[in-house]
Coordinates of C-alpha atoms (C1' of nucleotides) in Angstrom, one line a residue:
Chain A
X26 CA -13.6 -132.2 -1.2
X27 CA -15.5 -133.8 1.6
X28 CA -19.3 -134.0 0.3
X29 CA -20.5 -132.5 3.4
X30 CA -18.6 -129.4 2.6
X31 CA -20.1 -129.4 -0.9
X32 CA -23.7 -129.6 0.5
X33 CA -23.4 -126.6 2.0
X34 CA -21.7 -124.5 -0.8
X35 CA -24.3 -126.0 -3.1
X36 CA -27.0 -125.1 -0.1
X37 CA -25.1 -121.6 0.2
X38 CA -25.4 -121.3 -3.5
X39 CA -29.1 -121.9 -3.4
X40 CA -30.0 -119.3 -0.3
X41 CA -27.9 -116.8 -2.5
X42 CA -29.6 -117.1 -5.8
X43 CA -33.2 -116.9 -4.0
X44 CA -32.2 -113.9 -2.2
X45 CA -30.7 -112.8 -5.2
X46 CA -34.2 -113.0 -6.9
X47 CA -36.0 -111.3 -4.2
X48 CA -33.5 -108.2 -5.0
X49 CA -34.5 -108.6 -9.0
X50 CA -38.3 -108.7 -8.4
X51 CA -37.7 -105.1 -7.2
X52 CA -36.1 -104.0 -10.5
X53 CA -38.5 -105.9 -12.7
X54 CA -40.7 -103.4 -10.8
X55 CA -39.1 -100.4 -12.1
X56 CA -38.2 -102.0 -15.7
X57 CA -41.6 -100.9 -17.3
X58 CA -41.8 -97.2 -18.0
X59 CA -45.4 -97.1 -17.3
X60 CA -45.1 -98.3 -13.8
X61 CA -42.0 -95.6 -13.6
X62 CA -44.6 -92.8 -14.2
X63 CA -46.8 -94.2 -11.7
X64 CA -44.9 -94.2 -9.1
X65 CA -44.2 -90.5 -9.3
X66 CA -47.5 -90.0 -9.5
X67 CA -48.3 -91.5 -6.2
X68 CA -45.2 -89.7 -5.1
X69 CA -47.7 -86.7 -4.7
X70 CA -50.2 -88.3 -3.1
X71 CA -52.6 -91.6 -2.7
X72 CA -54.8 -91.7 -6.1
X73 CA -57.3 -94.4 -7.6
X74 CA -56.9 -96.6 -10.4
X75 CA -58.8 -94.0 -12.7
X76 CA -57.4 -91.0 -12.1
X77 CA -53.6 -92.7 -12.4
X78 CA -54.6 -94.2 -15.9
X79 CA -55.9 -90.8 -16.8
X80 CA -52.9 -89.2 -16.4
X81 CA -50.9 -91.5 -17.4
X82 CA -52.5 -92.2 -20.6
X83 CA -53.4 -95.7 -20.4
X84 CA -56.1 -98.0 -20.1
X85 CA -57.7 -98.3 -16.6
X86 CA -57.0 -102.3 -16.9
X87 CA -53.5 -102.1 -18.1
X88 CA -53.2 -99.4 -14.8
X89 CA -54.7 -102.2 -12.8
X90 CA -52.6 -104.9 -13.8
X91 CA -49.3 -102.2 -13.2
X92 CA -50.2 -101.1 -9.9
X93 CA -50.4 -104.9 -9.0
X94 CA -47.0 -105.8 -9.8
X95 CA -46.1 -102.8 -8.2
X96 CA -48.0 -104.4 -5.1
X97 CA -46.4 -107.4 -5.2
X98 CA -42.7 -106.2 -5.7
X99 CA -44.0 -104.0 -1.9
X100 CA -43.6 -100.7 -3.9
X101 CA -47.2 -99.5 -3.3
X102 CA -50.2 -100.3 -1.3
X103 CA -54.0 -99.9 -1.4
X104 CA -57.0 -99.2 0.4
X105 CA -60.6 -98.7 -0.6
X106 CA -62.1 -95.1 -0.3
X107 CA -66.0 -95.5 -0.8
X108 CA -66.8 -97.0 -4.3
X109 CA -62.9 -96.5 -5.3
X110 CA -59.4 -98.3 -5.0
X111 CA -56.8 -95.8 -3.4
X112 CA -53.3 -96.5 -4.3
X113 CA -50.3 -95.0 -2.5
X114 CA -46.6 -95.4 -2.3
X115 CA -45.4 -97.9 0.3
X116 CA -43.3 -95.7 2.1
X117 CA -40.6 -92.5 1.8
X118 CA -38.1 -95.2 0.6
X119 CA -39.9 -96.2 -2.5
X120 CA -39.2 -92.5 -3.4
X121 CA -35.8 -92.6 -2.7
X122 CA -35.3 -95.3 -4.8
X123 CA -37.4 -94.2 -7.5
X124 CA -35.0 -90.9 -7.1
X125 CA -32.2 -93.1 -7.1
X126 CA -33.2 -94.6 -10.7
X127 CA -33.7 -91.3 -12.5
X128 CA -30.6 -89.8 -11.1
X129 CA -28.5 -92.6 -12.6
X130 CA -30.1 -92.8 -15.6
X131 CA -30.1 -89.2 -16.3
X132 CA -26.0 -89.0 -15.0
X133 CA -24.6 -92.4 -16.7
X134 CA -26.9 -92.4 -20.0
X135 CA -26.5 -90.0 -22.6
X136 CA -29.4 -90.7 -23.9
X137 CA -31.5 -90.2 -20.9
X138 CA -29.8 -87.1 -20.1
X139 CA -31.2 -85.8 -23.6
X140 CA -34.8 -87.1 -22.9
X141 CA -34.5 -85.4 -19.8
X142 CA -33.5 -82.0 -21.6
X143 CA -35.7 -82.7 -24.6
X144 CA -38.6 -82.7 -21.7
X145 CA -37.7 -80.3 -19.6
X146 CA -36.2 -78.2 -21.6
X147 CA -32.0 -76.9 -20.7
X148 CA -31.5 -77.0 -17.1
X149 CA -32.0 -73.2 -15.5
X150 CA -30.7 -72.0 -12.2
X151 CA -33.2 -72.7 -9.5
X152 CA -34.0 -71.7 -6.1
X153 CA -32.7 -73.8 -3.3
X154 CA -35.3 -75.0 -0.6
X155 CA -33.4 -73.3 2.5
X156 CA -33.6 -70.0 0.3
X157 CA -37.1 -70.4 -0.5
X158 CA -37.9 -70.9 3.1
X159 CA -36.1 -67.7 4.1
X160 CA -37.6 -65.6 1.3
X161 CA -41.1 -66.8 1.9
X162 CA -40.5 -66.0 5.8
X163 CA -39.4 -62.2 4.7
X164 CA -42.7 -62.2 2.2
X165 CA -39.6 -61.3 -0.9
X166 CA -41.3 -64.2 -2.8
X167 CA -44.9 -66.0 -3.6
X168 CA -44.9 -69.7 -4.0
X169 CA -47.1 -70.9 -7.0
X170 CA -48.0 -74.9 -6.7
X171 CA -48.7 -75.7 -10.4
X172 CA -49.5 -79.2 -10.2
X173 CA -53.2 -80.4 -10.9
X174 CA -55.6 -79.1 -8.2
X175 CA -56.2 -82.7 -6.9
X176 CA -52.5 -83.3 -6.0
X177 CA -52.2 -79.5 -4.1
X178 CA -55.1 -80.8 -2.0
X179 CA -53.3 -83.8 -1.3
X180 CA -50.1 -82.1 0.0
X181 CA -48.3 -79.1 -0.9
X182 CA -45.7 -76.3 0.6
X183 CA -47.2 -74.2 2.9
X184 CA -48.3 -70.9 2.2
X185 CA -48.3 -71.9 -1.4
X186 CA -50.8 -71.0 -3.6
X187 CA -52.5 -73.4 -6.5
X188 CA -52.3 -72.8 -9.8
X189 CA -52.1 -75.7 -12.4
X190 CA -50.2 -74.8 -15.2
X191 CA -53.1 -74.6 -17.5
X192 CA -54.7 -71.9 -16.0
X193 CA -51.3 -70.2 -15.4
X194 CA -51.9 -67.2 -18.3
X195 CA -55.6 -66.9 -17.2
X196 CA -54.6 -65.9 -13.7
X197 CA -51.7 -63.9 -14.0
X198 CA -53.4 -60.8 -12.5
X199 CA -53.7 -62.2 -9.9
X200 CA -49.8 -62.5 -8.9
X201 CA -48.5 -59.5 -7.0
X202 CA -45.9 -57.8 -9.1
X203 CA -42.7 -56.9 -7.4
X204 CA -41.8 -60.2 -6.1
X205 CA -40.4 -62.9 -7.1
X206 CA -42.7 -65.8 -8.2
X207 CA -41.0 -69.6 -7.5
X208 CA -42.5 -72.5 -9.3
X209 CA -42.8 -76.2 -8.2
X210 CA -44.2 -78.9 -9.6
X211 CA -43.9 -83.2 -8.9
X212 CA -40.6 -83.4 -9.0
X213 CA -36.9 -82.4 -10.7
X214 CA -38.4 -84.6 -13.8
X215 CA -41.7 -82.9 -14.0
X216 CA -42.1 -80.3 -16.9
X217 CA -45.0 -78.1 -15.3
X218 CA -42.3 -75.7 -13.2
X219 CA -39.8 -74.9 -16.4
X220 CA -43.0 -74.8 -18.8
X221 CA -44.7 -72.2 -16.0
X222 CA -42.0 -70.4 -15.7
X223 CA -41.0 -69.6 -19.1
X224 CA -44.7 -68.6 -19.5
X225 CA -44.0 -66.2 -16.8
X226 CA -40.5 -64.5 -18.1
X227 CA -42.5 -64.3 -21.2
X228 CA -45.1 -62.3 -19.5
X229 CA -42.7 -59.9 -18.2
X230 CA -42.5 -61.3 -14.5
X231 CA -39.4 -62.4 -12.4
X232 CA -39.9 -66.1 -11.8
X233 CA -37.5 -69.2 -11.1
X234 CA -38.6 -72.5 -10.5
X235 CA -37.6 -74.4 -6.8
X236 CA -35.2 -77.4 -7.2
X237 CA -37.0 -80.4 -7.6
X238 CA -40.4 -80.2 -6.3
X239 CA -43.0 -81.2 -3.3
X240 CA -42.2 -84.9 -2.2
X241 CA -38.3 -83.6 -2.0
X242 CA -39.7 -80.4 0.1
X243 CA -41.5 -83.2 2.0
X244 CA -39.0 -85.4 3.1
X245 CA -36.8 -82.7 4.3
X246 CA -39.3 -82.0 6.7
X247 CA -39.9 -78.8 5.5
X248 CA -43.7 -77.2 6.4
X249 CA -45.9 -78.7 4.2
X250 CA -50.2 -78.1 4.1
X251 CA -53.0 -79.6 2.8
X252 CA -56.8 -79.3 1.7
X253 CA -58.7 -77.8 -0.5
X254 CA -57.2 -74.3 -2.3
X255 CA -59.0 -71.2 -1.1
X256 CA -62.0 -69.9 -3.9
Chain B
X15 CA -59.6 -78.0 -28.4
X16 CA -57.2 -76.2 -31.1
X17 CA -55.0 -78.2 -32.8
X18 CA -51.9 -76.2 -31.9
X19 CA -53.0 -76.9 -28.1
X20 CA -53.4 -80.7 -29.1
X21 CA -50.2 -81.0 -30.9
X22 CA -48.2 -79.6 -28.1
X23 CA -49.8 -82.1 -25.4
X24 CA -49.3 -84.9 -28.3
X25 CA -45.7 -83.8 -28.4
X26 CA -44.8 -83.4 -24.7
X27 CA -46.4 -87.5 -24.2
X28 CA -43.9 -88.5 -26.6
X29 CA -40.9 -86.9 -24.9
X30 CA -42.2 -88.0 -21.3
X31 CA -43.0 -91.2 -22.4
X32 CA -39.3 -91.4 -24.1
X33 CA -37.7 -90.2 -20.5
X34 CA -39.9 -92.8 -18.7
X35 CA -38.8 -95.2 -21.1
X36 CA -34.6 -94.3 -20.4
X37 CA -35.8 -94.4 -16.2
X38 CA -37.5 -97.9 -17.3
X39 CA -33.7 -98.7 -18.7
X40 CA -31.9 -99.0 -15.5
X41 CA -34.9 -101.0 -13.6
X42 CA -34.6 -103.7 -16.4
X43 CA -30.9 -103.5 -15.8
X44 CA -31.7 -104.6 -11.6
X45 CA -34.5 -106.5 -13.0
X46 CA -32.2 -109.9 -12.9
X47 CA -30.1 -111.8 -9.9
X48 CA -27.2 -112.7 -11.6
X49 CA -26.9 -108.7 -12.8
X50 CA -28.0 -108.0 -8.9
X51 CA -24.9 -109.9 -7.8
X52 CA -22.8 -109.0 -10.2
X53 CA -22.9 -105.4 -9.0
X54 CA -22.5 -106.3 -5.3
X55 CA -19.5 -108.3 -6.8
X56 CA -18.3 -105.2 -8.7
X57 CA -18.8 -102.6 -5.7
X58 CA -15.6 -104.4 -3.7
X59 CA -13.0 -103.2 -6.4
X60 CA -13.1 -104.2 -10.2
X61 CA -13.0 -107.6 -11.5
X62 CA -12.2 -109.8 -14.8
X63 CA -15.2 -111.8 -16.5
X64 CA -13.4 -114.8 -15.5
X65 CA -13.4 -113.9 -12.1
X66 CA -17.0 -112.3 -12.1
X67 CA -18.4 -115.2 -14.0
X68 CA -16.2 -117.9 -11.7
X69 CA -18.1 -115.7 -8.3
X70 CA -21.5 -116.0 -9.2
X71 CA -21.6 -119.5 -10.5
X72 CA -22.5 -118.7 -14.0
X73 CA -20.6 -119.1 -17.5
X74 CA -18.5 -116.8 -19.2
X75 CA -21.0 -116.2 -22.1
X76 CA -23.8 -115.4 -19.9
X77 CA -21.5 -113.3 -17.4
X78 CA -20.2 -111.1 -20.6
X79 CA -24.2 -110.9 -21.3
X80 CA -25.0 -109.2 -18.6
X81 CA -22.2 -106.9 -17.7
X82 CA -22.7 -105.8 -21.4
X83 CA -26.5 -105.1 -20.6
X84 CA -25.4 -103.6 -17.4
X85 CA -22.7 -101.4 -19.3
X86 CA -25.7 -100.4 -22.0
X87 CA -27.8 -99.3 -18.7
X88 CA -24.6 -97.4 -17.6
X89 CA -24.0 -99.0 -14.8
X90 CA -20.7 -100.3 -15.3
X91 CA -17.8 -99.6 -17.3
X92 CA -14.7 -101.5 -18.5
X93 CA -11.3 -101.2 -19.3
X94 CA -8.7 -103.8 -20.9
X95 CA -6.1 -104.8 -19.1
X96 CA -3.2 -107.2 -20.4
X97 CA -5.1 -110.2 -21.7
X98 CA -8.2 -109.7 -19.7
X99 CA -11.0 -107.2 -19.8
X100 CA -11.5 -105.3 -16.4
X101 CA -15.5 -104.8 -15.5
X102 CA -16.1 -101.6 -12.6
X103 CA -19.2 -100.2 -11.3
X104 CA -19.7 -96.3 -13.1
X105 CA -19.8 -94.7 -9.9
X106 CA -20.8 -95.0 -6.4
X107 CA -24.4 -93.6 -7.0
X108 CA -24.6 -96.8 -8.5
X109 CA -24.2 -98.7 -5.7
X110 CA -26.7 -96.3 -3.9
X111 CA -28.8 -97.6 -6.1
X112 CA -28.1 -101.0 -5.3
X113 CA -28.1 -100.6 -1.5
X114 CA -31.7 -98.8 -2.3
X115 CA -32.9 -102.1 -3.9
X116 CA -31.9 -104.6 -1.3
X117 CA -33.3 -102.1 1.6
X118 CA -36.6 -101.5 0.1
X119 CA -36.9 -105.2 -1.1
X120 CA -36.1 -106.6 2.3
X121 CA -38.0 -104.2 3.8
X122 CA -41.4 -104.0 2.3
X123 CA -41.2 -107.7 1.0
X124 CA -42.0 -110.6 3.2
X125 CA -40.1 -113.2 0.9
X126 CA -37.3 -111.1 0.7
X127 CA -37.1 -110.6 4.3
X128 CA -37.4 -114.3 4.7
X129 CA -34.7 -114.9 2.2
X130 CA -31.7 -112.8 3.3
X131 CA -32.5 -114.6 6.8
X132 CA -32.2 -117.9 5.8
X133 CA -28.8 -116.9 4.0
X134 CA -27.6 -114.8 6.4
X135 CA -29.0 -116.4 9.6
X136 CA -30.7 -114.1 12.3
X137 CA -29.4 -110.7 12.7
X138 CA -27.4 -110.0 15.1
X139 CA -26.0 -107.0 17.0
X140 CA -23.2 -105.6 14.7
X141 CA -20.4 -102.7 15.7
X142 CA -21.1 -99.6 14.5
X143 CA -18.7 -97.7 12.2
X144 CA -17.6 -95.2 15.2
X145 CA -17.3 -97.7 17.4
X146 CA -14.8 -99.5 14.9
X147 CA -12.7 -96.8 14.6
X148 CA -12.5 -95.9 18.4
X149 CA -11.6 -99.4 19.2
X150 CA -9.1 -99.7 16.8
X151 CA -7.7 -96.3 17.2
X152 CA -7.5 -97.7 21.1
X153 CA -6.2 -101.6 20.4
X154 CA -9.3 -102.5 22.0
X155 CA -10.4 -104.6 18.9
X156 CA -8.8 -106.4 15.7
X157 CA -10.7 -105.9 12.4
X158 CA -10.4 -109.1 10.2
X159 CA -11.3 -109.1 6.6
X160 CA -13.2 -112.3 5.7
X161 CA -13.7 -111.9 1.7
X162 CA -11.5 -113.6 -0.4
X163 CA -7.9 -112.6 -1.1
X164 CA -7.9 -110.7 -4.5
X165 CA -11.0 -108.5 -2.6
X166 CA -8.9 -107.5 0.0
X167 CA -6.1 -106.5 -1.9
X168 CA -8.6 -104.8 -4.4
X169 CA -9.7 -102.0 -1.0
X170 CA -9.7 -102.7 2.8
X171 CA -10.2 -101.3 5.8
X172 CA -6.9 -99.8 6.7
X173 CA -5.3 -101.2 9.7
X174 CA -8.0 -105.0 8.9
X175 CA -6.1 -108.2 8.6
X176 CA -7.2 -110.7 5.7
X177 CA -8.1 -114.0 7.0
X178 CA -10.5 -115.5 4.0
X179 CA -13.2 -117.4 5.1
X180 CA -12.3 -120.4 4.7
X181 CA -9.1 -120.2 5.8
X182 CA -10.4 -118.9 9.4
X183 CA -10.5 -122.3 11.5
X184 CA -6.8 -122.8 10.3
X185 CA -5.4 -119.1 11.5
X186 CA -7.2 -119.2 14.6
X187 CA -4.3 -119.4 16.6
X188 CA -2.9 -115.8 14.8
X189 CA -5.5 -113.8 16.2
X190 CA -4.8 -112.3 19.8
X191 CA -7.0 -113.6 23.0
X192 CA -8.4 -110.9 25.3
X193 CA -9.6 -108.3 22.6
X194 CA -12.7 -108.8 20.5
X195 CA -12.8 -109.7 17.2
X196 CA -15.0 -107.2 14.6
X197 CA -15.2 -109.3 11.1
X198 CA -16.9 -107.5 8.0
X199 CA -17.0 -108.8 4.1
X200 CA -18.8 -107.3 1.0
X201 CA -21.8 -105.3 2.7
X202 CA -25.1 -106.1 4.5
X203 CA -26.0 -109.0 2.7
X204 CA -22.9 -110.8 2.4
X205 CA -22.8 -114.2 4.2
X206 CA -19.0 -114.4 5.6
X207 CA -19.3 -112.3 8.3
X208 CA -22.0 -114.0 10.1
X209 CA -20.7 -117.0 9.3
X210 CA -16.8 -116.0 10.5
X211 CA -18.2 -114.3 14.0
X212 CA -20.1 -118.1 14.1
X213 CA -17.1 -120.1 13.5
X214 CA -15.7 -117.6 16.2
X215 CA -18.1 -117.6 18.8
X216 CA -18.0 -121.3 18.6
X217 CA -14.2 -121.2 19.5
X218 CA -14.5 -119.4 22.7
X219 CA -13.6 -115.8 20.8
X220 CA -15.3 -112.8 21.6
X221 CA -16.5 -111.5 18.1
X222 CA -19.2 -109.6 16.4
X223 CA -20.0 -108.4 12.9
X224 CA -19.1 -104.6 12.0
X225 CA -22.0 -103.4 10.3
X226 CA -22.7 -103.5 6.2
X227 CA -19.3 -103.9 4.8
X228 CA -16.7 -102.2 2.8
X229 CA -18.3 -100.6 0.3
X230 CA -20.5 -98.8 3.1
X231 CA -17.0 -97.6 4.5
X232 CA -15.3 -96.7 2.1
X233 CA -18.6 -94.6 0.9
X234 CA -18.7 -92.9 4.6
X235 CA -15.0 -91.5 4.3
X236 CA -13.2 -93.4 6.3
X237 CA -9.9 -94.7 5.6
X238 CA -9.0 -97.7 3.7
X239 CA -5.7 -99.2 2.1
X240 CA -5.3 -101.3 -1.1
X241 CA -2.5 -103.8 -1.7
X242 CA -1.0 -107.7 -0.8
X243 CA -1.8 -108.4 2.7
X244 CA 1.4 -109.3 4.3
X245 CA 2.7 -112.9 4.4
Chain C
dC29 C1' -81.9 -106.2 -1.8
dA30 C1' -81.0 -104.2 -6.4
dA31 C1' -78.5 -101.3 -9.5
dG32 C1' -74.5 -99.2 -10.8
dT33 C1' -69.8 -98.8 -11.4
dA34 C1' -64.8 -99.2 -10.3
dT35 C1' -61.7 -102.6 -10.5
dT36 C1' -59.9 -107.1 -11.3
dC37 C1' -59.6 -111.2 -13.9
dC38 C1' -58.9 -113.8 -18.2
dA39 C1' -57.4 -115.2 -22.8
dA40 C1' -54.4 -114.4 -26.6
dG41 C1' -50.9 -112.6 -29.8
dG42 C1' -46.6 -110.4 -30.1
dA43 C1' -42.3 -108.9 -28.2
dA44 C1' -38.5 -109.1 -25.3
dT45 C1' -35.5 -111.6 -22.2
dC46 C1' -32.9 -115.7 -20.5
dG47 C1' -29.7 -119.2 -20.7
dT48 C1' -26.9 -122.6 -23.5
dA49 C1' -23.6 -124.1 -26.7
dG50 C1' -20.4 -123.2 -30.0
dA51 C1' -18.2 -120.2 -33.5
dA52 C1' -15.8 -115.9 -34.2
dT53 C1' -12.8 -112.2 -32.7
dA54 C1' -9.3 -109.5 -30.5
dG55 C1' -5.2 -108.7 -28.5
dC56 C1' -1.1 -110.2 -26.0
dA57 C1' 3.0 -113.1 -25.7
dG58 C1' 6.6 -115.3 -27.6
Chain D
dC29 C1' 4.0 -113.5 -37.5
dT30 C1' 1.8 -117.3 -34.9
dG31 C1' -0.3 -119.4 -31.2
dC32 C1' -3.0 -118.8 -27.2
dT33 C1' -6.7 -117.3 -24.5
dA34 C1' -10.2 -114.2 -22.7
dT35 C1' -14.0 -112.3 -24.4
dT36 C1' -17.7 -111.4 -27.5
dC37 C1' -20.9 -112.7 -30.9
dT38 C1' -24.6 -115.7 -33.0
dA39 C1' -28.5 -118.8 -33.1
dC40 C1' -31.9 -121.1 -30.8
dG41 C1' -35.8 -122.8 -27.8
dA42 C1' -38.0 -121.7 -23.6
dT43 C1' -40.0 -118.5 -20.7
dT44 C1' -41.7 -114.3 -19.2
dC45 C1' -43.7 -109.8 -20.0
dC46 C1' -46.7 -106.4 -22.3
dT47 C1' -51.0 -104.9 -24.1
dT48 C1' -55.7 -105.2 -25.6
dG49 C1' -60.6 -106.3 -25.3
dG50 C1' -64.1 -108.1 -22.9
dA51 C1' -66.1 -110.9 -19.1
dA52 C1' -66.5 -111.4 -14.2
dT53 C1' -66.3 -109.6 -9.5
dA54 C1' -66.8 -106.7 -5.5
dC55 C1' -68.3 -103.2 -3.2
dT56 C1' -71.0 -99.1 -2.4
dT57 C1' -75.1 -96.7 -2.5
dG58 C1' -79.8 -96.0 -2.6

DNA sequence: CAAGTATTCCAAGGAATCGTAGAATAGCAG
DNA sequence: CTGCTATTCTACGATTCCTTGGAATACTTG
């Protein structure tokens, strides 16, 4: 073989495996389970350093150090609001991916598939987003957002009304009876909706819970609202 | 706070942080370039180790390494067959997730973008899908497959003719003058198209790239054949 | 400009991953 | 049953990643 011809397999060879390693830095980025969680914590809205170590109960350097390599791997970016560093997803594709991940995992590894139930509890029927839509239209259903107050101010369905899950039992007088109440949460892998409504059932009430939860509802282009939550 | 109360958030950390953890699984599984291009191999029909190992330029050890860590992640499965052992992808969300990868990674990373120019050259315009399938359906355009042989026979685009890259200078003289010439290979970052519609170009023929490849087609419904390409 | 605080940087130990080389295994073919 | 060959397993050093704790930095706010 002519050596010219080898030069440029071997410079072939070489372009490949760098582009190759771009394409890895990206899954490096997803191969920590910490940086997994934050990532669908950001998938409800832009949130500093603090608060995502808060909630994902971890150190607020260890949370700094993640949401860098996040950064670097292009999965997040940042800006600073007043005294604080705002994080937020880089775009509607990082979810998609993110989505991507958890759907394979949880449909080609058993045992992913039983961390998922052990989480979430067995899989209920839920109600579809076009059905939602129409039942909220004909006032047949109320909407009950039971994420953290912070992340219903950041974005949530509209016409929904906020109610994190911990104050769920403390307001239930305050759901109409009658209708049917549909619970949402972060996402299909977010335990809030099942665990709100089995609290409902258990308090006599029809609920379901919506498939999957606000960023899906968002990127369908489905209404969405945000701000505070009425007193 | 009760202890009941505190048990029960104890309890629900573990099992989120155990589902994070299985997410986590299939980003390590991305999170290295041979695995990357191992998959991209796999996704054009399934393969030996030999053959996968021979592909990418790396031993058979490591090759059996990482489709074994890629089969724990559930992203491939095998099968014996005769002597050899036959590698697959599990499914074609997994190439999904693949084509998420490589689309966020060369879109929200500079280096990335950089690198899949530099192997693939500047991008040019390619034919769409529809367009393919009018032209063809019309005579207007032949399709040539340029990925090697045992691809081709693996899953093609029905009605393509397999002309291996490097064997495209010697079968120029095969190809009919007066219609254009759409060339495609693995996908979107696969080298052999741009570099057959360059040889073309450069030989007075009027070619252009179809766009991605032929795990995108196959994936959009459209019809394909399997077996030898005629002599 | 000074004080306060959120975030980032740094160092270090431990764990996991990567690639290589060679031995061991498994299953087909004769 | 025996030989052959494709694949897997094992052991190892080198490298990278993870997490912690504390120091350093940067920016806002007064």
């Amino acid at each position: 073989m002519p050596l010219e011809r080898r030069d440029g397999i071997a410079r072939d060879r070489a372009a490949k495996d760098e582009l190759h390693e771009q394409f890895a830095r990206v899954g490096r980025a997803l191969a920590n389970p910490h940086r997994v969680e934050i990532l669908d914590l950001l998938a409800q809205g832009e949130r500093s350093v603090e608060v995502l170590a808060a909630r994902s109960a971890i150190t607020i350097g260890l949370a700094s150090a993640h949401l860098q390599t996040l950064r670097r791997a292009g999965l997040v970016a940042s800006r600073r609001g007043g005294t604080r560093v705002i994080y937020r997803l880089a775009g509607d594709d990082v979810y998609e991916l993110l989505a991507a991940v958890r759907s394979v995992a949880t449909g080609r590894i058993a045992d992913a598939d039983r961390a998922a139930r052990a989480y979430l509890g067995e899989p209920v029927e839920a109600v579809s987003r076009a059905e939602l839509l129409e039942r909220v239209r004909s006032g047949d259903a109320v909407v009950v957002d039971l994420r953290p107050a912070e992340e219903f101010e950041a974005g949530h369905i509209a016409g929904a009304i906020s109610i994190p899950l911990a104050e769920l039992e403390a307001h239930l007088a305050e759901l109409p009876a009658g209708v049917e109440i549909v619970a949402y949460c972060r996402g299909p892998y977010c335990a809030l909706a099942p665990q709100g409504v089995a609290l409902l059932r258990g308090a006599g009430r029809r609920a379901r819970r919506l498939e999957d939860g606000f960023p899906e509802w968002r990127l369908a282009g489905l209404p969405v609202a945000a701000g505070s939550r009425p007193a």
